[in-house]
Amino acid sequence: MAEMPPAWAAASAAEGTELHGDTIRTLNTLQTNASYLEQVKRERGDPQAQLEAMRGFLERSGLKVEDLDRLNIIHVTGTKGKGSVCAFTECILRSYGLKTGFYSSPHLVQVRERIRINGQPISKDLFSKYFWLVYNRLEETKDPACASMPAYFRFLTIMAFHVFLQEKVDLAVVEVGIGGAYDCTNIIRAPVVCGVSSLGIDHTSILGDTMEKIAWQKGGIFKPGVPAFTVAQPEGPLEVLRDRAQERECPLYLCPELDAFEGDNQALELGLAGAHQRSNAALALQLARTWLQLRGCRGLGELKEVPSGTELVGRLVPLAPTFRPTDAMIQGLRDTEWLGRTQVLPRGPVTWYLDGAHTTSSIQACVRWFRQAALNQDKPHDGSEVRVLLFNATGDRDTAALLKLLLPCHFDYAVFCPNFTEVSMASNADQQNFNVTLETALTRCLENQQKWTRLLEEKAGQDPWLSAPLRAGGLLQPPPARGTLLLVPPAPRPLNSPALVFPCLAQALRWVAQGRDPHLAAPAATGAHHPAASSGAVLLQEAAAIRVLVTGSLHLVGGVLRLLDPALSQ
């Protein structure tokens, strides 16, 4: 075939980009995550109806539930680390030369990240192809008596199944969206193996307000005769998982710690940082090993079981056997990448620490990781290091509890802003959320700023770090007429707060970096006359090292990544 002339090639690329833009805009007309959560709340009294509706949408799209059996699915739920478990598992099995599918949520930068083949997001062309295939089939079969289109997450789940089947993957690693029992991924009827990562408190309005209630929901993915594995859990939730497994005639096993897989001279290297990733890696090893055994893979190296040295007597759940990881397993653990989780981006004097932790226990793990990672960085000779917290949280999370856990990091400044990359998100369809207005998001940020201030006031006098007068804070927001910044100080308080609120991530990051990160422009001079902004700007400009922890929301981390690494948007 003759080489396409450059002008034609550019026109074709432009058409493809425009088609993908239309695809994302149409996808966004479906209910977004917040609406989906409300829908789940309304329907949770009749979970069977939810799953029946999902089956109906699947059949209207041209698939039957039985078709999903061909995908050789690994189904994973949990509160913390389930995405990391999936990433480890997928990478291990890809190291064996298998063609892998991976469905996860949420996305950080582009929605295509949710549907991966061989570890990579599907292309824009492939995404558009399958989106319109599913969308048009649902349009053609709509019934006036019921909803014509599934919600955003349900639609993407159906679309992922189409992609994996038609692209003929050897297996699909499927991460549960929320919960388990009522989640739309739970139309999967015959997975090869299931996993439950660490449990915690999250999505309480849907899943319940105790870990036992949440464990009951998570155990809803167990299937008769399908082996399941979990990591160490508190006794109450583990009992619930055991009971759910017995109800469903599912053999459930407890994973040994990763130490049990490491020989005397074999410390396993993990691609994901943080001590909490070790239990995720141990679970992934069990899931991958079980999948390989049950699929009868040949020529993949013998898995030599070694005694665990642990008695099973008196255990709530039997301990899974340990084994010596194969070279492919070792390579898979080492090569795993999972953006936005314990990720470090060094940019000259500015180092960004990104972690999408959003529950109390995951924030605790994040704090341990950040303090250790910052400790391991080279210290400035003159000691001038500035630590900045960039925080936001969504949903019904207790932000005061999360912020309190971050106090021991001794931040010099706390910055709060919505998850919007720009004040206007019209040009960024992948990260649009029609359910959250800028006004609502800013109000939440101001509340978080006030909570942070109160926490510092409570600590003042107890901690030498807080005994000095605290810097003044305020809200940076653009006036309606122009895009310049104005600083609106909060109401007077007994102690001022070293905290700022910005209307979008771009402005927040520019202020933090002060032109010292090559990917970010210098901040606009307007609005920097307020003491907190101007004194902070001087400190940041002169500091030998700036360490920025971005946490509280995966959506926040995704927006930051989009600005710090523009290549991720391409």
PDB file of C-alpha atoms in Angstrom, residues 239-346:
ATOM      1  CA  GLU A 239     -15.750 -14.755  60.266  1.00  0.00           C
ATOM      2  CA  VAL A 240     -18.289 -13.162  57.940  1.00  0.00           C
ATOM      3  CA  LEU A 241     -16.186 -14.052  54.882  1.00  0.00           C
ATOM      4  CA  ARG A 242     -15.892 -17.626  56.168  1.00  0.00           C
ATOM      5  CA  ASP A 243     -19.667 -17.878  56.668  1.00  0.00           C
ATOM      6  CA  ARG A 244     -20.378 -16.430  53.217  1.00  0.00           C
ATOM      7  CA  ALA A 245     -17.956 -18.928  51.684  1.00  0.00           C
ATOM      8  CA  GLN A 246     -19.674 -21.820  53.478  1.00  0.00           C
ATOM      9  CA  GLU A 247     -23.125 -20.613  52.382  1.00  0.00           C
ATOM     10  CA  ARG A 248     -21.953 -20.521  48.807  1.00  0.00           C
ATOM     11  CA  GLU A 249     -19.949 -23.763  48.975  1.00  0.00           C
ATOM     12  CA  CYS A 250     -16.813 -21.847  48.073  1.00  0.00           C
ATOM     13  CA  PRO A 251     -13.393 -23.044  49.334  1.00  0.00           C
ATOM     14  CA  LEU A 252     -11.812 -20.000  51.019  1.00  0.00           C
ATOM     15  CA  TYR A 253      -8.139 -19.756  51.984  1.00  0.00           C
ATOM     16  CA  LEU A 254      -6.057 -17.234  53.891  1.00  0.00           C
ATOM     17  CA  CYS A 255      -2.864 -16.044  52.176  1.00  0.00           C
ATOM     18  CA  PRO A 256       0.371 -16.315  54.124  1.00  0.00           C
ATOM     19  CA  GLU A 257       2.467 -13.155  54.327  1.00  0.00           C
ATOM     20  CA  LEU A 258       4.909 -12.492  51.499  1.00  0.00           C
ATOM     21  CA  ASP A 259       7.803 -13.438  53.802  1.00  0.00           C
ATOM     22  CA  ALA A 260       6.692 -17.058  53.451  1.00  0.00           C
ATOM     23  CA  PHE A 261       7.440 -16.920  49.704  1.00  0.00           C
ATOM     24  CA  GLU A 262      10.921 -15.480  50.169  1.00  0.00           C
ATOM     25  CA  GLY A 263      13.829 -17.866  50.607  1.00  0.00           C
ATOM     26  CA  ASP A 264      16.866 -17.156  52.751  1.00  0.00           C
ATOM     27  CA  ASN A 265      18.527 -15.193  49.976  1.00  0.00           C
ATOM     28  CA  GLN A 266      15.498 -14.251  47.899  1.00  0.00           C
ATOM     29  CA  ALA A 267      13.783 -10.991  48.843  1.00  0.00           C
ATOM     30  CA  LEU A 268      11.048 -10.403  46.300  1.00  0.00           C
ATOM     31  CA  GLU A 269      11.288  -7.027  44.553  1.00  0.00           C
ATOM     32  CA  LEU A 270       7.949  -5.286  43.993  1.00  0.00           C
ATOM     33  CA  GLY A 271       7.207  -2.740  41.284  1.00  0.00           C
ATOM     34  CA  LEU A 272       4.862  -0.912  43.679  1.00  0.00           C
ATOM     35  CA  ALA A 273       6.361   0.861  46.709  1.00  0.00           C
ATOM     36  CA  GLY A 274       5.106   0.698  50.293  1.00  0.00           C
ATOM     37  CA  ALA A 275       5.038  -2.035  52.927  1.00  0.00           C
ATOM     38  CA  HIS A 276       1.269  -2.431  52.457  1.00  0.00           C
ATOM     39  CA  GLN A 277       1.868  -3.714  48.905  1.00  0.00           C
ATOM     40  CA  ARG A 278       3.420  -6.896  50.288  1.00  0.00           C
ATOM     41  CA  SER A 279       0.045  -8.393  51.255  1.00  0.00           C
ATOM     42  CA  ASN A 280      -1.342  -7.383  47.843  1.00  0.00           C
ATOM     43  CA  ALA A 281       1.567  -9.165  46.155  1.00  0.00           C
ATOM     44  CA  ALA A 282       1.048 -12.306  48.278  1.00  0.00           C
ATOM     45  CA  LEU A 283      -2.622 -12.434  47.259  1.00  0.00           C
ATOM     46  CA  ALA A 284      -1.677 -11.929  43.604  1.00  0.00           C
ATOM     47  CA  LEU A 285       0.765 -14.860  43.766  1.00  0.00           C
ATOM     48  CA  GLN A 286      -1.999 -17.158  45.046  1.00  0.00           C
ATOM     49  CA  LEU A 287      -4.487 -15.972  42.408  1.00  0.00           C
ATOM     50  CA  ALA A 288      -1.993 -16.396  39.568  1.00  0.00           C
ATOM     51  CA  ARG A 289      -0.799 -19.806  40.782  1.00  0.00           C
ATOM     52  CA  THR A 290      -4.340 -21.100  41.170  1.00  0.00           C
ATOM     53  CA  TRP A 291      -5.336 -19.827  37.725  1.00  0.00           C
ATOM     54  CA  LEU A 292      -2.324 -21.535  36.133  1.00  0.00           C
ATOM     55  CA  GLN A 293      -3.058 -24.808  37.911  1.00  0.00           C
ATOM     56  CA  LEU A 294      -6.774 -24.865  37.106  1.00  0.00           C
ATOM     57  CA  ARG A 295      -6.203 -23.934  33.453  1.00  0.00           C
ATOM     58  CA  GLY A 296      -3.724 -26.794  33.160  1.00  0.00           C
ATOM     59  CA  CYS A 297      -0.986 -24.661  31.628  1.00  0.00           C
ATOM     60  CA  ARG A 298       1.975 -26.680  30.387  1.00  0.00           C
ATOM     61  CA  GLY A 299       5.652 -25.834  30.283  1.00  0.00           C
ATOM     62  CA  LEU A 300       5.306 -23.030  32.765  1.00  0.00           C
ATOM     63  CA  GLY A 301       7.707 -24.331  35.397  1.00  0.00           C
ATOM     64  CA  GLU A 302       6.890 -26.493  38.384  1.00  0.00           C
ATOM     65  CA  LEU A 303       5.428 -24.817  41.417  1.00  0.00           C
ATOM     66  CA  LYS A 304       7.227 -26.524  44.284  1.00  0.00           C
ATOM     67  CA  GLU A 305       5.239 -26.246  47.466  1.00  0.00           C
ATOM     68  CA  VAL A 306       7.246 -25.779  50.638  1.00  0.00           C
ATOM     69  CA  PRO A 307       5.944 -26.304  54.172  1.00  0.00           C
ATOM     70  CA  SER A 308       4.468 -23.122  55.598  1.00  0.00           C
ATOM     71  CA  GLY A 309       5.323 -24.128  59.155  1.00  0.00           C
ATOM     72  CA  THR A 310       1.945 -22.862  60.362  1.00  0.00           C
ATOM     73  CA  GLU A 311      -0.611 -25.082  62.069  1.00  0.00           C
ATOM     74  CA  LEU A 312      -4.189 -24.849  60.815  1.00  0.00           C
ATOM     75  CA  VAL A 313      -5.754 -25.855  64.128  1.00  0.00           C
ATOM     76  CA  GLY A 314      -8.020 -23.142  65.527  1.00  0.00           C
ATOM     77  CA  ARG A 315      -7.900 -20.987  62.405  1.00  0.00           C
ATOM     78  CA  LEU A 316     -11.097 -19.394  61.127  1.00  0.00           C
ATOM     79  CA  VAL A 317      -9.961 -19.979  57.545  1.00  0.00           C
ATOM     80  CA  PRO A 318      -7.388 -22.556  56.400  1.00  0.00           C
ATOM     81  CA  LEU A 319      -4.012 -21.183  55.386  1.00  0.00           C
ATOM     82  CA  ALA A 320      -3.141 -21.490  51.698  1.00  0.00           C
ATOM     83  CA  PRO A 321       0.053 -23.454  50.975  1.00  0.00           C
ATOM     84  CA  THR A 322       3.181 -21.477  50.216  1.00  0.00           C
ATOM     85  CA  PHE A 323       5.387 -22.211  47.225  1.00  0.00           C
ATOM     86  CA  ARG A 324       8.554 -21.048  45.567  1.00  0.00           C
ATOM     87  CA  PRO A 325       7.664 -18.377  43.002  1.00  0.00           C
ATOM     88  CA  THR A 326       8.778 -19.144  39.463  1.00  0.00           C
ATOM     89  CA  ASP A 327      11.021 -16.795  37.506  1.00  0.00           C
ATOM     90  CA  ALA A 328       7.967 -15.504  35.623  1.00  0.00           C
ATOM     91  CA  MET A 329       6.208 -14.720  38.905  1.00  0.00           C
ATOM     92  CA  ILE A 330       9.270 -12.929  40.254  1.00  0.00           C
ATOM     93  CA  GLN A 331       9.533 -10.902  37.050  1.00  0.00           C
ATOM     94  CA  GLY A 332       5.826 -10.076  37.103  1.00  0.00           C
ATOM     95  CA  LEU A 333       5.961  -8.718  40.647  1.00  0.00           C
ATOM     96  CA  ARG A 334       9.033  -6.654  39.791  1.00  0.00           C
ATOM     97  CA  ASP A 335       7.607  -5.226  36.539  1.00  0.00           C
ATOM     98  CA  THR A 336       4.187  -4.229  37.889  1.00  0.00           C
ATOM     99  CA  GLU A 337       3.209  -0.603  37.328  1.00  0.00           C
ATOM    100  CA  TRP A 338       0.080   1.040  38.683  1.00  0.00           C
ATOM    101  CA  LEU A 339      -0.045   4.803  38.265  1.00  0.00           C
ATOM    102  CA  GLY A 340      -1.170   6.995  41.118  1.00  0.00           C
ATOM    103  CA  ARG A 341      -0.440   4.453  43.845  1.00  0.00           C
ATOM    104  CA  THR A 342       2.704   5.156  45.923  1.00  0.00           C
ATOM    105  CA  GLN A 343       4.158   6.878  42.859  1.00  0.00           C
ATOM    106  CA  VAL A 344       7.112   9.272  43.037  1.00  0.00           C
ATOM    107  CA  LEU A 345       7.786  11.870  40.328  1.00  0.00           C
ATOM    108  CA  PRO A 346      11.099  13.725  40.904  1.00  0.00           C
TER     109      PRO A 346
END
